[in-house]
Amino acid sequence: MASTQGSKNDRRTRIEEMRRAEKSRERRVRIAAITVAAVAVAGLVGFGTYLVSDSSSDSTASDSTADGATTAGPIKGERDWDIKKLGRTHVTTKVNYPMTPPVGGNHNQVWMDCNGNVYTKPLPDMNAVHSLEHGSVWVTYTDKAPAADVKKLGAKVSRTPYSLMSPYPGQSGAIMLSAWGKQVTVDGANDPRVNQFFTKYVQGPQTPEPGAACTGGLGAQ
């Protein structure tokens, strides 16, 4: 009888140990599941944050350049003309342009060299317009422009292919920038619109003949 009772006690003990072991295993499984879920959620949150950050960075990169020049949207104070209405015929007779300096229209068959050329004398309109057709930016100034600004703008032009610079007596602003169908008057060499205009319009989308030569034309007079 004592032996039978002892066997029952041993069996209960083993059953209780098995139950405790099962409960312990279940706790470990739950903890592991919770841990995995937490890691997965953290990973999703981190990935989502990366996507948002990456998207924001791409947007910023597309709207700005390394020097901080914003290129998205219109440039403040910029004037523009319908490029479809600007003539592009090569002519030899004088053209009376409706804007000063001209930003497009019929022009001479020979362009002004615009490979970062800084001219010290006024240029023939009809040759300069041909340079704009090739995608160059033309910086012009009057004697009212400060000498320091003229020097700084000249340095910028000289290191920028598809740009040229010259004095232009009689224009409305002291310093003006022109591209094909586009023009803006700036306050000085440090005006942020200078970089914006160069970034947007040197070989920009307005260019009728992108990649056309800016050398081998008419040089300094």
JSON list of C-alpha atoms in Angstrom, two decimals:
[
{"chain": "A", "resi": 1, "resn": "MET", "atom": "CA", "xyz": [0.00, 0.00, 0.00]},
{"chain": "A", "resi": 2, "resn": "ALA", "atom": "CA", "xyz": [2.82, 2.35, 0.93]},
{"chain": "A", "resi": 3, "resn": "SER", "atom": "CA", "xyz": [4.52, 1.52, -2.37]},
{"chain": "A", "resi": 4, "resn": "THR", "atom": "CA", "xyz": [1.34, 2.36, -4.33]},
{"chain": "A", "resi": 5, "resn": "GLN", "atom": "CA", "xyz": [0.97, 5.67, -2.51]},
{"chain": "A", "resi": 6, "resn": "GLY", "atom": "CA", "xyz": [4.61, 6.50, -3.21]},
{"chain": "A", "resi": 7, "resn": "SER", "atom": "CA", "xyz": [4.10, 5.81, -6.91]},
{"chain": "A", "resi": 8, "resn": "LYS", "atom": "CA", "xyz": [1.08, 8.14, -6.96]},
{"chain": "A", "resi": 9, "resn": "ASN", "atom": "CA", "xyz": [3.13, 10.85, -5.25]},
{"chain": "A", "resi": 10, "resn": "ASP", "atom": "CA", "xyz": [5.97, 10.40, -7.72]},
{"chain": "A", "resi": 11, "resn": "ARG", "atom": "CA", "xyz": [3.52, 10.59, -10.63]},
{"chain": "A", "resi": 12, "resn": "ARG", "atom": "CA", "xyz": [1.94, 13.82, -9.27]},
{"chain": "A", "resi": 13, "resn": "THR", "atom": "CA", "xyz": [5.41, 15.27, -8.78]},
{"chain": "A", "resi": 14, "resn": "ARG", "atom": "CA", "xyz": [6.40, 14.45, -12.36]},
{"chain": "A", "resi": 15, "resn": "ILE", "atom": "CA", "xyz": [3.12, 15.87, -13.67]},
{"chain": "A", "resi": 16, "resn": "GLU", "atom": "CA", "xyz": [3.63, 19.10, -11.71]},
{"chain": "A", "resi": 17, "resn": "GLU", "atom": "CA", "xyz": [7.22, 19.36, -12.99]},
{"chain": "A", "resi": 18, "resn": "MET", "atom": "CA", "xyz": [5.98, 18.79, -16.54]},
{"chain": "A", "resi": 19, "resn": "ARG", "atom": "CA", "xyz": [3.31, 21.51, -16.08]},
{"chain": "A", "resi": 20, "resn": "ARG", "atom": "CA", "xyz": [5.88, 23.93, -14.70]},
{"chain": "A", "resi": 21, "resn": "ALA", "atom": "CA", "xyz": [8.22, 23.13, -17.60]},
{"chain": "A", "resi": 22, "resn": "GLU", "atom": "CA", "xyz": [5.35, 23.65, -20.09]},
{"chain": "A", "resi": 23, "resn": "LYS", "atom": "CA", "xyz": [4.43, 26.98, -18.49]},
{"chain": "A", "resi": 24, "resn": "SER", "atom": "CA", "xyz": [8.05, 28.04, -18.57]},
{"chain": "A", "resi": 25, "resn": "ARG", "atom": "CA", "xyz": [8.29, 27.08, -22.26]},
{"chain": "A", "resi": 26, "resn": "GLU", "atom": "CA", "xyz": [5.10, 29.02, -23.03]},
{"chain": "A", "resi": 27, "resn": "ARG", "atom": "CA", "xyz": [6.51, 32.09, -21.27]},
{"chain": "A", "resi": 28, "resn": "ARG", "atom": "CA", "xyz": [9.70, 31.86, -23.32]},
{"chain": "A", "resi": 29, "resn": "VAL", "atom": "CA", "xyz": [7.70, 31.51, -26.53]},
{"chain": "A", "resi": 30, "resn": "ARG", "atom": "CA", "xyz": [5.57, 34.57, -25.64]},
{"chain": "A", "resi": 31, "resn": "ILE", "atom": "CA", "xyz": [8.66, 36.63, -24.77]},
{"chain": "A", "resi": 32, "resn": "ALA", "atom": "CA", "xyz": [10.35, 35.60, -28.00]},
{"chain": "A", "resi": 33, "resn": "ALA", "atom": "CA", "xyz": [7.24, 36.47, -30.02]},
{"chain": "A", "resi": 34, "resn": "ILE", "atom": "CA", "xyz": [6.94, 39.87, -28.36]},
{"chain": "A", "resi": 35, "resn": "THR", "atom": "CA", "xyz": [10.62, 40.55, -28.98]},
{"chain": "A", "resi": 36, "resn": "VAL", "atom": "CA", "xyz": [10.37, 39.60, -32.66]},
{"chain": "A", "resi": 37, "resn": "ALA", "atom": "CA", "xyz": [7.28, 41.77, -33.09]},
{"chain": "A", "resi": 38, "resn": "ALA", "atom": "CA", "xyz": [8.98, 44.74, -31.43]},
{"chain": "A", "resi": 39, "resn": "VAL", "atom": "CA", "xyz": [12.04, 44.36, -33.66]},
{"chain": "A", "resi": 40, "resn": "ALA", "atom": "CA", "xyz": [9.82, 44.13, -36.75]},
{"chain": "A", "resi": 41, "resn": "VAL", "atom": "CA", "xyz": [7.88, 47.26, -35.78]},
{"chain": "A", "resi": 42, "resn": "ALA", "atom": "CA", "xyz": [11.10, 49.16, -35.06]},
{"chain": "A", "resi": 43, "resn": "GLY", "atom": "CA", "xyz": [12.45, 48.06, -38.43]},
{"chain": "A", "resi": 44, "resn": "LEU", "atom": "CA", "xyz": [9.33, 49.25, -40.25]},
{"chain": "A", "resi": 45, "resn": "VAL", "atom": "CA", "xyz": [9.40, 52.59, -38.44]},
{"chain": "A", "resi": 46, "resn": "GLY", "atom": "CA", "xyz": [13.08, 53.01, -39.25]},
{"chain": "A", "resi": 47, "resn": "PHE", "atom": "CA", "xyz": [12.52, 52.12, -42.91]},
{"chain": "A", "resi": 48, "resn": "GLY", "atom": "CA", "xyz": [9.59, 54.50, -43.13]},
{"chain": "A", "resi": 49, "resn": "THR", "atom": "CA", "xyz": [11.68, 57.27, -41.62]},
{"chain": "A", "resi": 50, "resn": "TYR", "atom": "CA", "xyz": [14.44, 56.53, -44.14]},
{"chain": "A", "resi": 51, "resn": "LEU", "atom": "CA", "xyz": [11.99, 56.73, -47.05]},
{"chain": "A", "resi": 52, "resn": "VAL", "atom": "CA", "xyz": [10.61, 60.05, -45.86]},
{"chain": "A", "resi": 53, "resn": "SER", "atom": "CA", "xyz": [14.10, 61.41, -45.25]},
{"chain": "A", "resi": 54, "resn": "ASP", "atom": "CA", "xyz": [15.37, 60.12, -48.59]},
{"chain": "A", "resi": 55, "resn": "SER", "atom": "CA", "xyz": [12.39, 61.58, -50.41]},
{"chain": "A", "resi": 56, "resn": "SER", "atom": "CA", "xyz": [12.92, 64.90, -48.69]},
{"chain": "A", "resi": 57, "resn": "SER", "atom": "CA", "xyz": [16.61, 64.85, -49.58]},
{"chain": "A", "resi": 58, "resn": "ASP", "atom": "CA", "xyz": [15.85, 64.08, -53.22]},
{"chain": "A", "resi": 59, "resn": "SER", "atom": "CA", "xyz": [13.34, 66.91, -53.32]},
{"chain": "A", "resi": 60, "resn": "THR", "atom": "CA", "xyz": [15.82, 69.31, -51.80]},
{"chain": "A", "resi": 61, "resn": "ALA", "atom": "CA", "xyz": [18.53, 68.20, -54.19]},
{"chain": "A", "resi": 62, "resn": "SER", "atom": "CA", "xyz": [16.27, 68.73, -57.17]},
{"chain": "A", "resi": 63, "resn": "ASP", "atom": "CA", "xyz": [15.23, 72.19, -56.02]},
{"chain": "A", "resi": 64, "resn": "SER", "atom": "CA", "xyz": [18.66, 73.45, -54.98]},
{"chain": "A", "resi": 65, "resn": "THR", "atom": "CA", "xyz": [22.23, 73.36, -56.14]},
{"chain": "A", "resi": 66, "resn": "ALA", "atom": "CA", "xyz": [25.44, 72.98, -54.15]},
{"chain": "A", "resi": 67, "resn": "ASP", "atom": "CA", "xyz": [25.75, 76.76, -53.83]},
{"chain": "A", "resi": 68, "resn": "GLY", "atom": "CA", "xyz": [22.21, 77.04, -52.49]},
{"chain": "A", "resi": 69, "resn": "ALA", "atom": "CA", "xyz": [20.63, 78.36, -55.66]},
{"chain": "A", "resi": 70, "resn": "THR", "atom": "CA", "xyz": [16.98, 77.33, -55.77]},
{"chain": "A", "resi": 71, "resn": "THR", "atom": "CA", "xyz": [15.91, 76.32, -59.27]},
{"chain": "A", "resi": 72, "resn": "ALA", "atom": "CA", "xyz": [12.29, 75.29, -58.75]},
{"chain": "A", "resi": 73, "resn": "GLY", "atom": "CA", "xyz": [9.59, 77.72, -59.84]},
{"chain": "A", "resi": 74, "resn": "PRO", "atom": "CA", "xyz": [9.97, 81.17, -61.41]},
{"chain": "A", "resi": 75, "resn": "ILE", "atom": "CA", "xyz": [12.80, 83.48, -60.39]},
{"chain": "A", "resi": 76, "resn": "LYS", "atom": "CA", "xyz": [11.62, 86.59, -58.55]},
{"chain": "A", "resi": 77, "resn": "GLY", "atom": "CA", "xyz": [11.25, 89.55, -60.90]},
{"chain": "A", "resi": 78, "resn": "GLU", "atom": "CA", "xyz": [11.96, 87.47, -63.99]},
{"chain": "A", "resi": 79, "resn": "ARG", "atom": "CA", "xyz": [10.38, 88.48, -67.29]},
{"chain": "A", "resi": 80, "resn": "ASP", "atom": "CA", "xyz": [9.68, 85.90, -69.96]},
{"chain": "A", "resi": 81, "resn": "TRP", "atom": "CA", "xyz": [8.56, 85.88, -73.58]},
{"chain": "A", "resi": 82, "resn": "ASP", "atom": "CA", "xyz": [6.76, 83.22, -75.56]},
{"chain": "A", "resi": 83, "resn": "ILE", "atom": "CA", "xyz": [9.64, 81.36, -77.21]},
{"chain": "A", "resi": 84, "resn": "LYS", "atom": "CA", "xyz": [7.30, 80.08, -79.91]},
{"chain": "A", "resi": 85, "resn": "LYS", "atom": "CA", "xyz": [6.80, 83.67, -81.07]},
{"chain": "A", "resi": 86, "resn": "LEU", "atom": "CA", "xyz": [10.47, 84.62, -81.09]},
{"chain": "A", "resi": 87, "resn": "GLY", "atom": "CA", "xyz": [11.91, 84.45, -84.60]},
{"chain": "A", "resi": 88, "resn": "ARG", "atom": "CA", "xyz": [14.99, 82.32, -85.25]},
{"chain": "A", "resi": 89, "resn": "THR", "atom": "CA", "xyz": [15.81, 83.16, -88.86]},
{"chain": "A", "resi": 90, "resn": "HIS", "atom": "CA", "xyz": [19.36, 84.07, -89.89]},
{"chain": "A", "resi": 91, "resn": "VAL", "atom": "CA", "xyz": [19.29, 87.53, -91.39]},
{"chain": "A", "resi": 92, "resn": "THR", "atom": "CA", "xyz": [21.76, 90.18, -92.54]},
{"chain": "A", "resi": 93, "resn": "THR", "atom": "CA", "xyz": [19.53, 93.23, -92.21]},
{"chain": "A", "resi": 94, "resn": "LYS", "atom": "CA", "xyz": [19.25, 95.06, -88.90]},
{"chain": "A", "resi": 95, "resn": "VAL", "atom": "CA", "xyz": [16.68, 93.68, -86.44]},
{"chain": "A", "resi": 96, "resn": "ASN", "atom": "CA", "xyz": [14.79, 96.04, -84.14]},
{"chain": "A", "resi": 97, "resn": "TYR", "atom": "CA", "xyz": [14.25, 93.99, -81.00]},
{"chain": "A", "resi": 98, "resn": "PRO", "atom": "CA", "xyz": [11.25, 94.78, -78.76]},
{"chain": "A", "resi": 99, "resn": "MET", "atom": "CA", "xyz": [13.26, 94.30, -75.54]},
{"chain": "A", "resi": 100, "resn": "THR", "atom": "CA", "xyz": [16.61, 95.63, -74.29]},
{"chain": "A", "resi": 101, "resn": "PRO", "atom": "CA", "xyz": [18.88, 93.71, -74.20]},
{"chain": "A", "resi": 102, "resn": "PRO", "atom": "CA", "xyz": [17.24, 91.32, -76.68]},
{"chain": "A", "resi": 103, "resn": "VAL", "atom": "CA", "xyz": [16.38, 87.83, -75.46]},
{"chain": "A", "resi": 104, "resn": "GLY", "atom": "CA", "xyz": [15.62, 86.23, -78.81]},
{"chain": "A", "resi": 105, "resn": "GLY", "atom": "CA", "xyz": [14.45, 86.78, -82.36]},
{"chain": "A", "resi": 106, "resn": "ASN", "atom": "CA", "xyz": [15.98, 86.75, -85.82]},
{"chain": "A", "resi": 107, "resn": "HIS", "atom": "CA", "xyz": [19.73, 87.13, -85.69]},
{"chain": "A", "resi": 108, "resn": "ASN", "atom": "CA", "xyz": [23.04, 87.05, -87.51]},
{"chain": "A", "resi": 109, "resn": "GLN", "atom": "CA", "xyz": [24.28, 83.64, -88.64]},
{"chain": "A", "resi": 110, "resn": "VAL", "atom": "CA", "xyz": [27.49, 84.13, -86.63]},
{"chain": "A", "resi": 111, "resn": "TRP", "atom": "CA", "xyz": [27.27, 83.88, -82.85]},
{"chain": "A", "resi": 112, "resn": "MET", "atom": "CA", "xyz": [29.40, 85.68, -80.27]},
{"chain": "A", "resi": 113, "resn": "ASP", "atom": "CA", "xyz": [31.92, 83.40, -78.61]},
{"chain": "A", "resi": 114, "resn": "CYS", "atom": "CA", "xyz": [30.25, 82.48, -75.32]},
{"chain": "A", "resi": 115, "resn": "ASN", "atom": "CA", "xyz": [32.65, 80.06, -73.69]},
{"chain": "A", "resi": 116, "resn": "GLY", "atom": "CA", "xyz": [32.97, 82.18, -70.55]},
{"chain": "A", "resi": 117, "resn": "ASN", "atom": "CA", "xyz": [33.93, 85.24, -72.59]},
{"chain": "A", "resi": 118, "resn": "VAL", "atom": "CA", "xyz": [34.08, 88.59, -70.77]},
{"chain": "A", "resi": 119, "resn": "TYR", "atom": "CA", "xyz": [33.94, 91.49, -73.23]},
{"chain": "A", "resi": 120, "resn": "THR", "atom": "CA", "xyz": [34.88, 95.04, -72.29]},
{"chain": "A", "resi": 121, "resn": "LYS", "atom": "CA", "xyz": [33.00, 96.70, -75.16]},
{"chain": "A", "resi": 122, "resn": "PRO", "atom": "CA", "xyz": [29.33, 96.50, -76.19]},
{"chain": "A", "resi": 123, "resn": "LEU", "atom": "CA", "xyz": [28.42, 93.60, -78.48]},
{"chain": "A", "resi": 124, "resn": "PRO", "atom": "CA", "xyz": [26.32, 93.52, -81.66]},
{"chain": "A", "resi": 125, "resn": "ASP", "atom": "CA", "xyz": [22.82, 92.47, -80.60]},
{"chain": "A", "resi": 126, "resn": "MET", "atom": "CA", "xyz": [22.30, 90.20, -83.56]},
{"chain": "A", "resi": 127, "resn": "ASN", "atom": "CA", "xyz": [25.39, 88.11, -82.77]},
{"chain": "A", "resi": 128, "resn": "ALA", "atom": "CA", "xyz": [24.72, 87.98, -79.03]},
{"chain": "A", "resi": 129, "resn": "VAL", "atom": "CA", "xyz": [21.17, 86.75, -79.65]},
{"chain": "A", "resi": 130, "resn": "HIS", "atom": "CA", "xyz": [22.60, 83.84, -81.62]},
{"chain": "A", "resi": 131, "resn": "SER", "atom": "CA", "xyz": [24.64, 82.93, -78.51]},
{"chain": "A", "resi": 132, "resn": "LEU", "atom": "CA", "xyz": [21.43, 82.88, -76.47]},
{"chain": "A", "resi": 133, "resn": "GLU", "atom": "CA", "xyz": [19.96, 80.48, -79.03]},
{"chain": "A", "resi": 134, "resn": "HIS", "atom": "CA", "xyz": [22.83, 78.12, -78.22]},
{"chain": "A", "resi": 135, "resn": "GLY", "atom": "CA", "xyz": [21.87, 78.14, -74.54]},
{"chain": "A", "resi": 136, "resn": "SER", "atom": "CA", "xyz": [24.13, 80.81, -73.12]},
{"chain": "A", "resi": 137, "resn": "VAL", "atom": "CA", "xyz": [23.43, 83.36, -70.38]},
{"chain": "A", "resi": 138, "resn": "TRP", "atom": "CA", "xyz": [24.37, 86.96, -71.22]},
{"chain": "A", "resi": 139, "resn": "VAL", "atom": "CA", "xyz": [25.34, 89.27, -68.35]},
{"chain": "A", "resi": 140, "resn": "THR", "atom": "CA", "xyz": [25.11, 92.97, -69.20]},
{"chain": "A", "resi": 141, "resn": "TYR", "atom": "CA", "xyz": [25.76, 96.10, -67.16]},
{"chain": "A", "resi": 142, "resn": "THR", "atom": "CA", "xyz": [25.88, 99.88, -67.33]},
{"chain": "A", "resi": 143, "resn": "ASP", "atom": "CA", "xyz": [28.33, 102.37, -65.85]},
{"chain": "A", "resi": 144, "resn": "LYS", "atom": "CA", "xyz": [26.05, 102.53, -62.79]},
{"chain": "A", "resi": 145, "resn": "ALA", "atom": "CA", "xyz": [27.07, 99.01, -61.77]},
{"chain": "A", "resi": 146, "resn": "PRO", "atom": "CA", "xyz": [29.65, 99.01, -58.94]},
{"chain": "A", "resi": 147, "resn": "ALA", "atom": "CA", "xyz": [33.13, 98.03, -60.13]},
{"chain": "A", "resi": 148, "resn": "ALA", "atom": "CA", "xyz": [33.35, 95.30, -57.48]},
{"chain": "A", "resi": 149, "resn": "ASP", "atom": "CA", "xyz": [30.14, 93.70, -58.78]},
{"chain": "A", "resi": 150, "resn": "VAL", "atom": "CA", "xyz": [31.37, 93.86, -62.38]},
{"chain": "A", "resi": 151, "resn": "LYS", "atom": "CA", "xyz": [34.62, 92.18, -61.35]},
{"chain": "A", "resi": 152, "resn": "LYS", "atom": "CA", "xyz": [32.87, 89.41, -59.41]},
{"chain": "A", "resi": 153, "resn": "LEU", "atom": "CA", "xyz": [30.38, 88.73, -62.19]},
{"chain": "A", "resi": 154, "resn": "GLY", "atom": "CA", "xyz": [33.22, 88.67, -64.70]},
{"chain": "A", "resi": 155, "resn": "ALA", "atom": "CA", "xyz": [34.97, 86.01, -62.62]},
{"chain": "A", "resi": 156, "resn": "LYS", "atom": "CA", "xyz": [31.79, 83.92, -62.55]},
{"chain": "A", "resi": 157, "resn": "VAL", "atom": "CA", "xyz": [31.29, 84.20, -66.29]},
{"chain": "A", "resi": 158, "resn": "SER", "atom": "CA", "xyz": [34.92, 83.38, -67.05]},
{"chain": "A", "resi": 159, "resn": "ARG", "atom": "CA", "xyz": [34.58, 80.00, -65.33]},
{"chain": "A", "resi": 160, "resn": "THR", "atom": "CA", "xyz": [31.18, 79.19, -66.83]},
{"chain": "A", "resi": 161, "resn": "PRO", "atom": "CA", "xyz": [30.96, 77.72, -70.34]},
{"chain": "A", "resi": 162, "resn": "TYR", "atom": "CA", "xyz": [27.92, 78.95, -72.28]},
{"chain": "A", "resi": 163, "resn": "SER", "atom": "CA", "xyz": [27.99, 82.40, -70.76]},
{"chain": "A", "resi": 164, "resn": "LEU", "atom": "CA", "xyz": [29.23, 85.81, -71.83]},
{"chain": "A", "resi": 165, "resn": "MET", "atom": "CA", "xyz": [29.37, 89.31, -70.40]},
{"chain": "A", "resi": 166, "resn": "SER", "atom": "CA", "xyz": [29.54, 92.81, -71.82]},
{"chain": "A", "resi": 167, "resn": "PRO", "atom": "CA", "xyz": [28.63, 96.43, -71.06]},
{"chain": "A", "resi": 168, "resn": "TYR", "atom": "CA", "xyz": [25.25, 97.52, -72.42]},
{"chain": "A", "resi": 169, "resn": "PRO", "atom": "CA", "xyz": [24.67, 101.29, -72.24]},
{"chain": "A", "resi": 170, "resn": "GLY", "atom": "CA", "xyz": [21.03, 102.30, -72.16]},
{"chain": "A", "resi": 171, "resn": "GLN", "atom": "CA", "xyz": [19.54, 99.20, -70.55]},
{"chain": "A", "resi": 172, "resn": "SER", "atom": "CA", "xyz": [17.02, 99.84, -67.78]},
{"chain": "A", "resi": 173, "resn": "GLY", "atom": "CA", "xyz": [18.89, 98.11, -64.96]},
{"chain": "A", "resi": 174, "resn": "ALA", "atom": "CA", "xyz": [22.48, 98.48, -63.82]},
{"chain": "A", "resi": 175, "resn": "ILE", "atom": "CA", "xyz": [22.97, 94.69, -64.03]},
{"chain": "A", "resi": 176, "resn": "MET", "atom": "CA", "xyz": [20.80, 92.41, -66.13]},
{"chain": "A", "resi": 177, "resn": "LEU", "atom": "CA", "xyz": [20.90, 88.71, -67.03]},
{"chain": "A", "resi": 178, "resn": "SER", "atom": "CA", "xyz": [19.39, 87.37, -70.24]},
{"chain": "A", "resi": 179, "resn": "ALA", "atom": "CA", "xyz": [18.75, 83.93, -71.71]},
{"chain": "A", "resi": 180, "resn": "TRP", "atom": "CA", "xyz": [16.59, 82.90, -74.66]},
{"chain": "A", "resi": 181, "resn": "GLY", "atom": "CA", "xyz": [13.14, 84.23, -73.76]},
{"chain": "A", "resi": 182, "resn": "LYS", "atom": "CA", "xyz": [14.16, 85.08, -70.17]},
{"chain": "A", "resi": 183, "resn": "GLN", "atom": "CA", "xyz": [15.50, 88.17, -68.42]},
{"chain": "A", "resi": 184, "resn": "VAL", "atom": "CA", "xyz": [15.95, 89.51, -64.91]},
{"chain": "A", "resi": 185, "resn": "THR", "atom": "CA", "xyz": [17.42, 92.64, -63.35]},
{"chain": "A", "resi": 186, "resn": "VAL", "atom": "CA", "xyz": [19.50, 91.89, -60.23]},
{"chain": "A", "resi": 187, "resn": "ASP", "atom": "CA", "xyz": [20.64, 94.08, -57.35]},
{"chain": "A", "resi": 188, "resn": "GLY", "atom": "CA", "xyz": [24.29, 93.07, -57.54]},
{"chain": "A", "resi": 189, "resn": "ALA", "atom": "CA", "xyz": [26.77, 90.22, -57.87]},
{"chain": "A", "resi": 190, "resn": "ASN", "atom": "CA", "xyz": [25.69, 88.77, -54.51]},
{"chain": "A", "resi": 191, "resn": "ASP", "atom": "CA", "xyz": [22.00, 88.70, -55.40]},
{"chain": "A", "resi": 192, "resn": "PRO", "atom": "CA", "xyz": [20.95, 85.01, -55.07]},
{"chain": "A", "resi": 193, "resn": "ARG", "atom": "CA", "xyz": [19.08, 85.33, -58.34]},
{"chain": "A", "resi": 194, "resn": "VAL", "atom": "CA", "xyz": [22.41, 85.41, -60.18]},
{"chain": "A", "resi": 195, "resn": "ASN", "atom": "CA", "xyz": [23.16, 81.80, -59.24]},
{"chain": "A", "resi": 196, "resn": "GLN", "atom": "CA", "xyz": [19.53, 80.84, -59.75]},
{"chain": "A", "resi": 197, "resn": "PHE", "atom": "CA", "xyz": [19.50, 82.27, -63.27]},
{"chain": "A", "resi": 198, "resn": "PHE", "atom": "CA", "xyz": [22.79, 80.61, -64.25]},
{"chain": "A", "resi": 199, "resn": "THR", "atom": "CA", "xyz": [21.75, 77.26, -62.80]},
{"chain": "A", "resi": 200, "resn": "LYS", "atom": "CA", "xyz": [18.39, 77.31, -64.51]},
{"chain": "A", "resi": 201, "resn": "TYR", "atom": "CA", "xyz": [19.23, 78.75, -67.92]},
{"chain": "A", "resi": 202, "resn": "VAL", "atom": "CA", "xyz": [22.81, 77.86, -68.88]},
{"chain": "A", "resi": 203, "resn": "GLN", "atom": "CA", "xyz": [21.94, 75.15, -71.43]},
{"chain": "A", "resi": 204, "resn": "GLY", "atom": "CA", "xyz": [18.50, 75.19, -69.79]},
{"chain": "A", "resi": 205, "resn": "PRO", "atom": "CA", "xyz": [15.17, 73.87, -71.07]},
{"chain": "A", "resi": 206, "resn": "GLN", "atom": "CA", "xyz": [14.50, 77.13, -72.93]},
{"chain": "A", "resi": 207, "resn": "THR", "atom": "CA", "xyz": [17.49, 76.53, -75.23]},
{"chain": "A", "resi": 208, "resn": "PRO", "atom": "CA", "xyz": [16.45, 76.17, -78.90]},
{"chain": "A", "resi": 209, "resn": "GLU", "atom": "CA", "xyz": [19.78, 74.57, -79.91]},
{"chain": "A", "resi": 210, "resn": "PRO", "atom": "CA", "xyz": [21.26, 72.80, -76.86]},
{"chain": "A", "resi": 211, "resn": "GLY", "atom": "CA", "xyz": [24.87, 71.75, -77.27]},
{"chain": "A", "resi": 212, "resn": "ALA", "atom": "CA", "xyz": [25.51, 74.05, -80.24]},
{"chain": "A", "resi": 213, "resn": "ALA", "atom": "CA", "xyz": [28.96, 75.62, -80.35]},
{"chain": "A", "resi": 214, "resn": "CYS", "atom": "CA", "xyz": [29.94, 78.60, -78.21]},
{"chain": "A", "resi": 215, "resn": "THR", "atom": "CA", "xyz": [33.39, 78.90, -79.75]},
{"chain": "A", "resi": 216, "resn": "GLY", "atom": "CA", "xyz": [34.48, 79.55, -83.32]},
{"chain": "A", "resi": 217, "resn": "GLY", "atom": "CA", "xyz": [32.13, 82.51, -83.70]},
{"chain": "A", "resi": 218, "resn": "LEU", "atom": "CA", "xyz": [32.76, 86.22, -83.42]},
{"chain": "A", "resi": 219, "resn": "GLY", "atom": "CA", "xyz": [35.43, 87.05, -80.86]},
{"chain": "A", "resi": 220, "resn": "ALA", "atom": "CA", "xyz": [36.43, 90.19, -79.01]},
{"chain": "A", "resi": 221, "resn": "GLN", "atom": "CA", "xyz": [36.12, 93.40, -81.00]}
]
